[in-house]
mmCIF file of C-alpha atoms in Angstrom:
data_model
loop_
_atom_site.group_PDB
_atom_site.id
_atom_site.type_symbol
_atom_site.label_atom_id
_atom_site.label_comp_id
_atom_site.label_asym_id
_atom_site.label_seq_id
_atom_site.Cartn_x
_atom_site.Cartn_y
_atom_site.Cartn_z
ATOM 1 C CA MET A 1 104.465 269.529 102.255
ATOM 2 C CA SER A 2 101.858 272.226 101.550
ATOM 3 C CA ALA A 3 99.452 271.670 98.718
ATOM 4 C CA THR A 4 99.427 273.983 95.728
ATOM 5 C CA PRO A 5 96.405 276.320 96.051
ATOM 6 C CA VAL A 6 93.755 276.030 93.366
ATOM 7 C CA GLU A 7 93.130 279.263 91.526
ATOM 8 C CA ILE A 8 89.643 280.624 92.304
ATOM 9 C CA THR A 9 88.309 283.278 89.967
ATOM 10 C CA PRO A 10 86.049 286.030 91.393
ATOM 11 C CA GLU A 11 83.117 284.608 89.389
ATOM 12 C CA THR A 12 83.526 281.186 90.991
ATOM 13 C CA THR A 13 81.684 280.405 94.196
ATOM 14 C CA VAL A 14 82.967 277.299 95.942
ATOM 15 C CA GLU A 15 81.672 275.849 99.193
ATOM 16 C CA ILE A 16 84.730 274.924 101.202
ATOM 17 C CA ILE A 17 85.617 272.945 104.326
ATOM 18 C CA ALA A 18 88.528 273.815 106.618
ATOM 19 C CA GLY A 19 90.407 271.905 109.316
ATOM 20 C CA VAL A 20 92.772 273.390 111.882
ATOM 21 C CA ASP A 21 95.607 271.655 113.717
ATOM 22 C CA THR A 22 96.108 273.744 116.865
ATOM 23 C CA HIS A 23 99.228 274.272 118.950
ATOM 24 C CA LYS A 24 100.258 276.637 121.707
ATOM 25 C CA ASP A 25 102.125 279.122 119.492
ATOM 26 C CA THR A 26 100.875 278.367 115.964
ATOM 27 C CA HIS A 27 97.847 276.938 114.162
ATOM 28 C CA HIS A 28 97.873 275.222 110.772
ATOM 29 C CA VAL A 29 94.758 275.445 108.606
ATOM 30 C CA ALA A 30 93.941 273.334 105.568
ATOM 31 C CA VAL A 31 91.118 273.952 103.063
ATOM 32 C CA LEU A 32 89.172 271.407 101.008
ATOM 33 C CA SER A 33 86.378 271.743 98.481
ATOM 34 C CA ARG A 34 83.114 269.844 99.054
ATOM 35 C CA SER A 35 84.414 267.252 96.585
ATOM 36 C CA GLY A 36 87.565 266.719 98.688
ATOM 37 C CA VAL A 37 90.012 268.631 96.460
ATOM 38 C CA ARG A 38 92.876 270.196 98.420
ATOM 39 C CA LEU A 39 92.767 273.937 97.874
ATOM 40 C CA GLY A 40 95.563 275.120 100.148
ATOM 41 C CA ASP A 41 96.972 275.369 103.669
ATOM 42 C CA ARG A 42 98.751 277.930 105.804
ATOM 43 C CA GLN A 43 100.358 278.313 109.221
ATOM 44 C CA VAL A 44 99.393 281.326 111.323
ATOM 45 C CA PRO A 45 100.486 282.518 114.785
ATOM 46 C CA ALA A 46 98.141 281.804 117.705
ATOM 47 C CA THR A 47 97.363 285.485 118.210
ATOM 48 C CA ALA A 48 94.395 287.736 117.488
ATOM 49 C CA ALA A 49 96.129 288.939 114.316
ATOM 50 C CA GLY A 50 96.827 285.330 113.326
ATOM 51 C CA TYR A 51 93.175 284.397 113.804
ATOM 52 C CA ASP A 52 92.108 287.266 111.554
ATOM 53 C CA GLU A 53 94.630 286.104 108.945
ATOM 54 C CA LEU A 54 93.227 282.561 109.153
ATOM 55 C CA VAL A 55 89.647 283.759 108.645
ATOM 56 C CA VAL A 56 90.650 285.841 105.615
ATOM 57 C CA PHE A 57 92.657 282.942 104.186
ATOM 58 C CA ILE A 58 89.875 280.357 104.282
ATOM 59 C CA ALA A 59 87.280 282.875 103.052
ATOM 60 C CA SER A 60 89.447 283.623 100.015
ATOM 61 C CA PHE A 61 88.626 280.195 98.567
ATOM 62 C CA GLY A 62 84.852 280.539 98.631
ATOM 63 C CA THR A 63 81.883 280.197 100.953
ATOM 64 C CA VAL A 64 82.892 278.627 104.271
ATOM 65 C CA ARG A 65 80.599 275.688 105.052
ATOM 66 C CA VAL A 66 82.181 274.710 108.352
ATOM 67 C CA VAL A 67 85.555 274.746 110.104
ATOM 68 C CA GLY A 68 86.778 271.827 112.218
ATOM 69 C CA VAL A 69 89.105 272.758 115.059
ATOM 70 C CA GLU A 70 91.145 270.391 117.199
ATOM 71 C CA GLY A 71 91.172 271.188 120.915
ATOM 72 C CA THR A 72 88.357 273.742 120.980
ATOM 73 C CA ASN A 73 88.618 273.880 124.769
ATOM 74 C CA SER A 74 92.408 274.005 124.973
ATOM 75 C CA TYR A 75 94.843 275.386 122.372
ATOM 76 C CA GLY A 76 91.984 276.111 119.969
ATOM 77 C CA ALA A 77 89.780 278.002 122.459
ATOM 78 C CA GLY A 78 90.821 281.473 121.299
ATOM 79 C CA LEU A 79 90.482 280.585 117.629
ATOM 80 C CA THR A 80 87.045 279.042 118.233
ATOM 81 C CA ARG A 81 85.796 282.260 119.847
ATOM 82 C CA GLN A 82 87.225 284.345 116.996
ATOM 83 C CA LEU A 83 85.627 282.159 114.312
ATOM 84 C CA ARG A 84 82.240 282.331 116.028
ATOM 85 C CA ALA A 85 82.526 286.100 116.350
ATOM 86 C CA ALA A 86 83.132 286.196 112.590
ATOM 87 C CA GLY A 87 79.992 284.109 111.985
ATOM 88 C CA VAL A 88 81.882 280.996 110.885
ATOM 89 C CA PRO A 89 80.328 277.619 111.921
ATOM 90 C CA VAL A 90 82.734 275.601 114.080
ATOM 91 C CA ILE A 91 82.718 271.918 115.055
ATOM 92 C CA GLU A 92 84.972 269.838 117.298
ATOM 93 C CA VAL A 93 87.501 267.544 115.630
ATOM 94 C CA ILE A 94 88.972 264.626 117.550
ATOM 95 C CA ARG A 95 92.728 264.283 117.190
ATOM 96 C CA PRO A 96 93.724 261.308 115.000
ATOM 97 C CA LYS A 97 94.382 257.977 116.691
ATOM 98 C CA ARG A 98 97.916 256.618 117.026
ATOM 99 C CA ALA A 99 97.330 254.012 114.307
ATOM 100 C CA GLN A 100 96.371 256.746 111.847
ATOM 101 C CA ARG A 101 99.425 258.816 112.739
ATOM 102 C CA ARG A 102 101.796 255.989 111.917
ATOM 103 C CA ARG A 103 101.313 256.877 108.262
ATOM 104 C CA GLY A 104 103.144 260.127 108.919
ATOM 105 C CA LYS A 105 102.727 263.289 110.918
ATOM 106 C CA SER A 106 103.239 266.976 110.253
ATOM 107 C CA ASP A 107 101.160 270.084 110.773
ATOM 108 C CA PRO A 108 99.856 270.137 107.147
ATOM 109 C CA ILE A 109 99.077 266.400 107.284
ATOM 110 C CA ASP A 110 97.164 266.825 110.552
ATOM 111 C CA ALA A 111 95.309 269.892 109.270
ATOM 112 C CA PHE A 112 94.180 268.109 106.089
ATOM 113 C CA ALA A 113 93.225 265.058 108.165
ATOM 114 C CA ALA A 114 91.052 267.333 110.317
ATOM 115 C CA ALA A 115 89.421 268.819 107.222
ATOM 116 C CA GLN A 116 88.790 265.350 105.778
ATOM 117 C CA GLN A 117 87.204 264.242 109.056
ATOM 118 C CA VAL A 118 84.919 267.287 108.918
ATOM 119 C CA LEU A 119 83.968 266.411 105.353
ATOM 120 C CA ALA A 120 83.149 262.828 106.373
ATOM 121 C CA ASP A 121 81.072 264.006 109.362
ATOM 122 C CA LEU A 122 79.276 266.458 107.098
ATOM 123 C CA GLU A 123 78.117 263.621 104.894
ATOM 124 C CA THR A 124 76.812 261.599 107.845
ATOM 125 C CA GLY A 125 75.325 264.597 109.643
ATOM 126 C CA ASP A 126 77.330 263.798 112.792
ATOM 127 C CA LEU A 127 78.783 267.227 113.583
ATOM 128 C CA PRO A 128 79.818 267.591 117.242
ATOM 129 C CA THR A 129 79.212 271.141 118.471
ATOM 130 C CA PRO A 130 81.932 272.413 120.831
ATOM 131 C CA LYS A 131 81.325 274.327 124.035
ATOM 132 C CA SER A 132 80.875 278.044 123.482
ATOM 133 C CA ALA A 133 83.046 278.900 126.549
ATOM 134 C CA ASP A 134 81.874 282.494 126.630
ATOM 135 C CA GLY A 135 79.309 282.634 129.441
ATOM 136 C CA SER A 136 78.854 282.103 133.140
ATOM 137 C CA VAL A 137 79.784 278.410 132.924
ATOM 138 C CA GLU A 138 83.251 279.499 131.816
ATOM 139 C CA GLN A 139 83.436 281.564 135.013
ATOM 140 C CA ILE A 140 82.398 278.487 136.983
ATOM 141 C CA ARG A 141 85.033 276.372 135.235
ATOM 142 C CA HIS A 142 87.884 278.665 136.265
ATOM 143 C CA LEU A 143 86.677 278.992 139.853
ATOM 144 C CA LEU A 144 86.169 275.246 140.144
ATOM 145 C CA ALA A 145 89.682 274.544 138.860
ATOM 146 C CA VAL A 146 91.152 276.918 141.454
ATOM 147 C CA ARG A 147 89.026 275.330 144.188
ATOM 148 C CA ARG A 148 90.263 271.844 143.324
ATOM 149 C CA SER A 149 93.887 272.926 143.601
ATOM 150 C CA ALA A 150 93.154 274.681 146.916
ATOM 151 C CA VAL A 151 91.537 271.524 148.321
ATOM 152 C CA LYS A 152 94.544 269.445 147.260
ATOM 153 C CA ALA A 153 96.953 271.941 148.819
ATOM 154 C CA ARG A 154 94.943 272.019 152.056
ATOM 155 C CA SER A 155 94.933 268.223 152.241
ATOM 156 C CA ALA A 156 98.689 268.229 151.676
ATOM 157 C CA ALA A 157 99.146 270.770 154.487
ATOM 158 C CA ILE A 158 97.233 268.772 157.134
ATOM 159 C CA GLN A 159 98.933 265.570 156.037
ATOM 160 C CA GLN A 160 102.350 267.229 156.340
ATOM 161 C CA ILE A 161 101.459 268.455 159.852
ATOM 162 C CA LYS A 162 100.598 264.929 160.976
ATOM 163 C CA ASN A 163 103.700 263.459 159.358
ATOM 164 C CA MET A 164 105.861 266.073 161.054
ATOM 165 C CA LEU A 165 104.335 265.328 164.456
ATOM 166 C CA VAL A 166 105.361 261.676 164.135
ATOM 167 C CA THR A 167 109.055 262.611 164.273
ATOM 168 C CA ALA A 168 108.708 265.792 166.356
ATOM 169 C CA PRO A 169 110.309 266.090 169.796
ATOM 170 C CA GLN A 170 108.358 264.029 172.300
ATOM 171 C CA HIS A 171 106.930 266.919 174.294
ATOM 172 C CA LEU A 172 105.517 268.519 171.112
ATOM 173 C CA ARG A 173 104.096 265.184 170.006
ATOM 174 C CA ASP A 174 102.449 264.589 173.379
ATOM 175 C CA ARG A 175 100.975 268.101 173.329
ATOM 176 C CA PHE A 176 99.568 268.254 169.804
ATOM 177 C CA GLU A 177 99.044 264.727 168.465
ATOM 178 C CA PRO A 178 95.935 263.896 170.590
ATOM 179 C CA LEU A 179 94.065 266.958 169.248
ATOM 180 C CA LYS A 180 91.374 266.582 166.589
ATOM 181 C CA ASP A 181 91.960 268.387 163.285
ATOM 182 C CA PRO A 182 90.020 271.646 163.983
ATOM 183 C CA ALA A 183 91.541 272.069 167.451
ATOM 184 C CA LEU A 184 94.971 271.059 166.150
ATOM 185 C CA ILE A 185 94.935 273.692 163.402
ATOM 186 C CA GLN A 186 93.652 276.411 165.722
ATOM 187 C CA THR A 187 96.198 275.605 168.447
ATOM 188 C CA LEU A 188 99.174 275.374 166.097
ATOM 189 C CA ALA A 189 98.254 278.624 164.354
ATOM 190 C CA ALA A 190 98.224 280.458 167.718
ATOM 191 C CA ILE A 191 101.563 279.258 169.143
ATOM 192 C CA ARG A 192 104.431 281.699 169.502
ATOM 193 C CA PRO A 193 107.658 279.731 168.961
ATOM 194 C CA ALA A 194 111.155 281.080 169.337
ATOM 195 C CA PRO A 195 113.160 281.909 166.191
ATOM 196 C CA ALA A 196 113.718 278.802 164.086
ATOM 197 C CA THR A 197 117.519 279.197 164.253
ATOM 198 C CA GLU A 198 117.690 278.668 168.037
ATOM 199 C CA SER A 199 116.832 274.965 168.368
ATOM 200 C CA VAL A 200 115.181 271.932 166.814
ATOM 201 C CA ASP A 201 112.105 272.492 168.970
ATOM 202 C CA ALA A 202 111.796 276.057 167.707
ATOM 203 C CA ALA A 203 112.250 275.018 164.058
ATOM 204 C CA VAL A 204 109.622 272.282 164.311
ATOM 205 C CA SER A 205 107.170 274.559 166.145
ATOM 206 C CA ARG A 206 107.579 277.342 163.600
ATOM 207 C CA SER A 207 107.133 274.887 160.732
ATOM 208 C CA LEU A 208 103.948 273.552 162.305
ATOM 209 C CA ARG A 209 102.607 277.071 162.767
ATOM 210 C CA ILE A 210 103.322 277.977 159.132
ATOM 211 C CA LEU A 211 101.512 274.867 157.920
ATOM 212 C CA ALA A 212 98.531 275.514 160.216
ATOM 213 C CA ARG A 213 98.190 279.090 159.005
ATOM 214 C CA ARG A 214 98.511 277.885 155.419
ATOM 215 C CA TYR A 215 95.636 275.477 156.115
ATOM 216 C CA GLN A 216 93.523 278.319 157.533
ATOM 217 C CA HIS A 217 94.302 280.558 154.548
ATOM 218 C CA LEU A 218 93.353 277.833 152.081
ATOM 219 C CA THR A 219 90.148 277.152 154.013
ATOM 220 C CA GLY A 220 89.243 280.830 153.636
ATOM 221 C CA GLU A 221 89.940 280.636 149.900
ATOM 222 C CA ILE A 222 87.730 277.569 149.534
ATOM 223 C CA THR A 223 84.903 279.224 151.485
ATOM 224 C CA ASP A 224 85.061 282.321 149.264
ATOM 225 C CA LEU A 225 85.114 280.173 146.128
ATOM 226 C CA ASP A 226 82.124 278.147 147.346
ATOM 227 C CA THR A 227 80.172 281.375 147.868
ATOM 228 C CA ASP A 228 80.943 282.571 144.322
ATOM 229 C CA LEU A 229 80.173 279.173 142.820
ATOM 230 C CA ASP A 230 76.845 278.951 144.637
ATOM 231 C CA ILE A 231 75.786 282.357 143.290
ATOM 232 C CA LEU A 232 76.854 281.484 139.728
ATOM 233 C CA ASN A 233 75.160 278.070 139.873
ATOM 234 C CA LYS A 234 71.827 279.616 140.845
ATOM 235 C CA GLN A 235 72.129 282.372 138.232
ATOM 236 C CA THR A 236 73.155 279.999 135.436
ATOM 237 C CA ALA A 237 70.935 276.980 136.067
ATOM 238 C CA PRO A 238 68.430 277.458 138.902
ATOM 239 C CA ALA A 239 66.727 274.096 138.318
ATOM 240 C CA PRO A 240 69.831 271.849 138.694
ATOM 241 C CA ALA A 241 71.159 274.054 141.523
ATOM 242 C CA ALA A 242 67.936 273.462 143.477
ATOM 243 C CA ALA A 243 67.677 269.729 142.723
ATOM 244 C CA TYR A 244 67.856 267.308 145.643
ATOM 245 C CA GLY A 245 71.365 266.062 146.371
ATOM 246 C CA LEU A 246 73.174 268.519 144.074
ATOM 247 C CA GLY A 247 75.594 270.543 146.169
ATOM 248 C CA THR A 248 77.614 273.564 145.122
ATOM 249 C CA VAL A 249 80.599 271.605 143.817
ATOM 250 C CA THR A 250 78.708 268.713 142.211
ATOM 251 C CA CYS A 251 76.345 271.093 140.425
ATOM 252 C CA ALA A 252 79.279 273.196 139.201
ATOM 253 C CA ALA A 253 81.068 270.106 137.862
ATOM 254 C CA LEU A 254 78.013 269.029 135.865
ATOM 255 C CA LEU A 255 77.492 272.541 134.492
ATOM 256 C CA VAL A 256 81.119 272.651 133.329
ATOM 257 C CA THR A 257 80.667 269.334 131.543
ATOM 258 C CA ALA A 258 77.517 270.567 129.776
ATOM 259 C CA GLY A 259 79.015 273.966 128.913
ATOM 260 C CA ASP A 260 77.384 277.322 128.253
ATOM 261 C CA ASN A 261 75.371 275.755 125.432
ATOM 262 C CA PRO A 262 73.864 272.547 126.847
ATOM 263 C CA GLU A 263 71.475 272.393 123.890
ATOM 264 C CA ARG A 264 74.431 270.965 121.929
ATOM 265 C CA LEU A 265 73.740 267.711 123.820
ATOM 266 C CA ARG A 266 71.052 266.294 121.551
ATOM 267 C CA SER A 267 69.752 263.614 123.901
ATOM 268 C CA GLU A 268 70.020 262.411 127.468
ATOM 269 C CA ALA A 269 71.916 259.398 126.093
ATOM 270 C CA ALA A 270 74.563 261.772 124.715
ATOM 271 C CA PHE A 271 74.898 263.421 128.133
ATOM 272 C CA ALA A 272 75.130 259.991 129.776
ATOM 273 C CA ALA A 273 77.958 259.035 127.420
ATOM 274 C CA LEU A 274 79.688 262.362 128.102
ATOM 275 C CA THR A 275 79.539 261.785 131.867
ATOM 276 C CA GLY A 276 80.637 258.151 131.690
ATOM 277 C CA THR A 277 77.311 256.725 132.859
ATOM 278 C CA ALA A 278 76.127 255.019 129.674
ATOM 279 C CA PRO A 279 76.088 251.258 130.380
ATOM 280 C CA ILE A 280 78.438 249.098 128.351
ATOM 281 C CA PRO A 281 77.389 245.543 127.395
ATOM 282 C CA ALA A 282 79.560 242.930 129.140
ATOM 283 C CA SER A 283 77.728 239.735 128.213
ATOM 284 C CA SER A 284 79.347 236.415 127.416
ATOM 285 C CA GLY A 285 77.888 232.965 127.058
ATOM 286 C CA ARG A 286 75.102 232.557 129.577
ATOM 287 C CA THR A 287 75.951 235.840 131.316
ATOM 288 C CA ASN A 288 73.830 238.800 130.315
ATOM 289 C CA ARG A 289 74.934 241.974 132.066
ATOM 290 C CA HIS A 290 76.331 245.486 131.678
ATOM 291 C CA ARG A 291 79.424 246.949 133.298
ATOM 292 C CA LEU A 292 80.518 250.367 134.469
ATOM 293 C CA ASN A 293 81.638 252.818 131.795
ATOM 294 C CA ARG A 294 85.101 254.138 132.601
ATOM 295 C CA GLY A 295 85.118 256.712 129.813
ATOM 296 C CA GLY A 296 83.684 260.199 129.666
ATOM 297 C CA ASP A 297 84.319 263.177 131.922
ATOM 298 C CA ARG A 298 85.595 261.714 135.180
ATOM 299 C CA GLN A 299 84.870 264.876 137.213
ATOM 300 C CA ALA A 300 81.223 264.748 136.131
ATOM 301 C CA ASN A 301 81.112 261.014 136.826
ATOM 302 C CA CYS A 302 82.493 261.629 140.322
ATOM 303 C CA ALA A 303 79.855 264.324 140.901
ATOM 304 C CA LEU A 304 77.079 261.929 139.863
ATOM 305 C CA HIS A 305 78.513 259.276 142.166
ATOM 306 C CA GLN A 306 78.433 261.684 145.130
ATOM 307 C CA ILE A 307 74.848 262.687 144.328
ATOM 308 C CA ALA A 308 73.876 259.006 144.144
ATOM 309 C CA LEU A 309 75.390 258.334 147.571
ATOM 310 C CA VAL A 310 73.573 261.310 149.109
ATOM 311 C CA ARG A 311 70.231 260.247 147.676
ATOM 312 C CA TRP A 312 70.787 256.633 148.636
ATOM 313 C CA SER A 313 71.334 257.734 152.242
ATOM 314 C CA HIS A 314 68.587 260.352 152.592
ATOM 315 C CA ASP A 315 66.018 260.197 149.782
ATOM 316 C CA PRO A 316 63.069 257.771 150.394
ATOM 317 C CA THR A 317 62.302 257.528 146.664
ATOM 318 C CA THR A 318 65.879 256.532 145.900
ATOM 319 C CA ARG A 319 65.870 254.007 148.721
ATOM 320 C CA ALA A 320 62.727 252.411 147.323
ATOM 321 C CA TYR A 321 64.388 252.237 143.892
ATOM 322 C CA VAL A 322 67.487 250.633 145.436
ATOM 323 C CA THR A 323 65.325 248.053 147.218
ATOM 324 C CA LYS A 324 63.611 247.224 143.936
ATOM 325 C CA LEU A 325 66.957 246.783 142.143
ATOM 326 C CA ARG A 326 68.362 244.715 144.991
ATOM 327 C CA ALA A 327 65.373 242.361 144.706
ATOM 328 C CA THR A 328 66.326 241.656 141.087
ATOM 329 C CA GLY A 329 69.750 240.442 142.218
ATOM 330 C CA LYS A 330 71.810 243.485 141.241
ATOM 331 C CA SER A 331 75.054 244.132 143.096
ATOM 332 C CA THR A 332 75.970 247.400 144.806
ATOM 333 C CA LYS A 333 78.113 248.412 141.811
ATOM 334 C CA ASP A 334 75.265 247.723 139.416
ATOM 335 C CA ILE A 335 72.853 249.702 141.596
ATOM 336 C CA LEU A 336 75.206 252.678 141.706
ATOM 337 C CA ARG A 337 75.572 252.474 137.917
ATOM 338 C CA CYS A 338 71.788 252.551 137.544
ATOM 339 C CA LEU A 339 71.521 255.467 139.976
ATOM 340 C CA ARG A 340 74.171 257.478 138.155
ATOM 341 C CA ARG A 341 72.425 256.818 134.852
ATOM 342 C CA ALA A 342 69.050 257.918 136.260
ATOM 343 C CA ILE A 343 70.554 261.066 137.799
ATOM 344 C CA ALA A 344 72.317 261.906 134.530
ATOM 345 C CA ARG A 345 68.954 261.644 132.746
ATOM 346 C CA GLU A 346 67.353 263.960 135.306
ATOM 347 C CA VAL A 347 70.186 266.508 135.131
ATOM 348 C CA TRP A 348 70.046 266.588 131.325
ATOM 349 C CA HIS A 349 66.336 267.424 131.422
ATOM 350 C CA LEU A 350 66.958 270.100 134.065
ATOM 351 C CA LEU A 351 69.651 271.644 131.856
ATOM 352 C CA VAL A 352 67.946 271.437 128.474
ATOM 353 C CA HIS A 353 64.287 271.603 129.521
ATOM 354 C CA PRO A 354 64.431 273.453 132.852
ATOM 355 C CA GLU A 355 61.268 273.807 134.900
ATOM 356 C CA PRO A 356 60.684 276.871 137.077
ATOM 357 C CA VAL A 357 61.915 276.423 140.626
ATOM 358 C CA PRO A 358 58.847 276.480 142.894
ATOM 359 C CA GLU A 359 58.636 279.304 145.397
ATOM 360 C CA ILE A 360 59.337 278.299 148.983
ATOM 361 C CA ASP A 361 59.484 281.763 150.553
ATOM 362 C CA ASP A 362 56.031 281.240 152.137
ATOM 363 C CA LEU A 363 56.952 278.101 154.084
ATOM 364 C CA ARG A 364 58.811 279.651 157.004
ATOM 365 C CA PRO A 365 56.290 282.511 157.569
ATOM 366 C CA LEU A 366 53.462 279.945 157.447
ATOM 367 C CA ARG A 367 55.206 277.782 160.041
ATOM 368 C CA HIS A 368 55.808 280.772 162.305
ATOM 369 C CA SER A 369 52.175 281.857 161.999
ATOM 370 C CA LYS A 370 51.112 278.383 163.197
ATOM 371 C CA GLY A 371 53.565 278.504 166.094
ATOM 372 C CA LEU A 372 55.286 275.287 164.980
ATOM 373 C CA SER A 373 58.919 274.441 165.633
ATOM 374 C CA LEU A 374 61.277 272.784 163.173
ATOM 375 C CA GLN A 375 61.328 269.701 165.387
ATOM 376 C CA THR A 376 57.528 269.405 165.257
ATOM 377 C CA VAL A 377 57.495 269.601 161.461
ATOM 378 C CA ALA A 378 60.429 267.183 161.191
ATOM 379 C CA ASP A 379 58.686 264.654 163.460
ATOM 380 C CA HIS A 380 55.540 264.849 161.349
ATOM 381 C CA PHE A 381 57.366 264.107 158.086
ATOM 382 C CA GLY A 382 59.914 261.715 159.584
ATOM 383 C CA VAL A 383 63.004 263.736 158.634
ATOM 384 C CA TRP A 384 65.723 265.667 160.447
ATOM 385 C CA PRO A 385 64.991 269.304 161.434
ATOM 386 C CA ALA A 386 67.933 270.382 159.278
ATOM 387 C CA VAL A 387 66.125 269.011 156.208
ATOM 388 C CA ILE A 388 63.130 271.278 156.866
ATOM 389 C CA SER A 389 65.395 274.248 157.602
ATOM 390 C CA ARG A 390 67.394 273.836 154.388
ATOM 391 C CA LEU A 391 64.155 273.410 152.437
ATOM 392 C CA GLU A 392 62.742 276.664 153.862
ATOM 393 C CA LEU A 393 65.992 278.522 153.102
ATOM 394 C CA GLY A 394 66.107 277.222 149.533
ATOM 395 C CA LYS A 395 69.435 275.454 150.073
ATOM 396 C CA THR A 396 68.000 272.134 148.878
ATOM 397 C CA ARG A 397 65.142 271.301 146.552
ATOM 398 C CA ASN A 398 62.516 268.661 147.219
ATOM 399 C CA ASP A 399 59.313 269.542 145.343
ATOM 400 C CA ASP A 400 57.274 266.652 146.772
ATOM 401 C CA LEU A 401 58.207 267.502 150.358
ATOM 402 C CA ALA A 402 57.642 271.232 149.772
ATOM 403 C CA THR A 403 54.137 270.589 148.378
ATOM 404 C CA ALA A 404 53.220 268.223 151.207
ATOM 405 C CA TYR A 405 54.671 270.646 153.765
ATOM 406 C CA ARG A 406 52.682 273.575 152.383
ATOM 407 C CA ASN A 407 49.426 271.593 152.244
ATOM 408 C CA TRP A 408 49.932 270.406 155.814
ATOM 409 C CA LEU A 409 50.585 273.952 157.049
ATOM 410 C CA LEU A 410 47.489 275.268 155.297
ATOM 411 C CA THR A 411 45.264 272.574 156.820
ATOM 412 C CA ALA A 412 46.897 272.369 160.251
#
């Protein structure tokens, strides 16, 4: 039941707190004074006009200190942008736990609970800042979501092709099943079957061709999306995009987790908790250890895991670190946890305190002027030629190798 609004005279200036319970079609806002007195609540439609009505409503009670919004990156995204455009401070409010909701649930109850949580956080100074969702990272987020669905659909297509070949007529199975995936897709996409209504063979062949062409179309979509993501990554955060082991997709996933305003992450420990890499104590009795954290953003955690695997396989510094941890008796899981935590720390610094990406445009001309091949350089540094090529093209970043490479070229 809505609270009875307190009458505010024009001469009275009250600092107020607001909480918003968001839904797809409507939002419910509740207003409290700094002392916790309920001043009023209202339901508004989740439209631009409704957002304007909400802003006017809360401002009618006094000076707005802060507004807490549930789901700032889902149902409350539009309202959050509108409040910020109006100059109203916004913080993220976590939806109440199930135990709290057992005492009763309605839109006004949830809205006042959100406002009370904001008031409590205001006293402790623990005000979580939501993502701004109004910059290039928001572009990356949408493209990355589409890419993930395209990858899933492509995997489903190739899996369906192989399942269909298991029960296909024997001559089709003998012809296509031995082929590797690239040749299989290319061959199936080029066949010219008879109309599907003529026979079982024709229906199976046409189905296989449709699936192969679907696979090719989705591959083209993914390639185009990767190109756009790579450009946006380098424009948005050149330092993380150039870091060793961060590919197009892993970098994009970490940028989405940090948001357009990574400065909201007050410490590298906060970013570690957000990405699910903060160690959790798991000690008991004589056992003193930590376990993997299974909370946080799982997409970001997966990206950090992939980066850790790449560095473990190819980065000498990481290999030395792994050897050191292994000597202390740590298991593979513990080592990967430590690697993810260290990479999360590095990424946070690259996001919040980015360093200029060193120029590498002079490396290839210098090598050409010395008449050296990629193989010669690779043999000198003990790496694959592709590593030197990608370094020269700026596709991967390795500051130590780039500096050593440049010094060697200048003295060779």
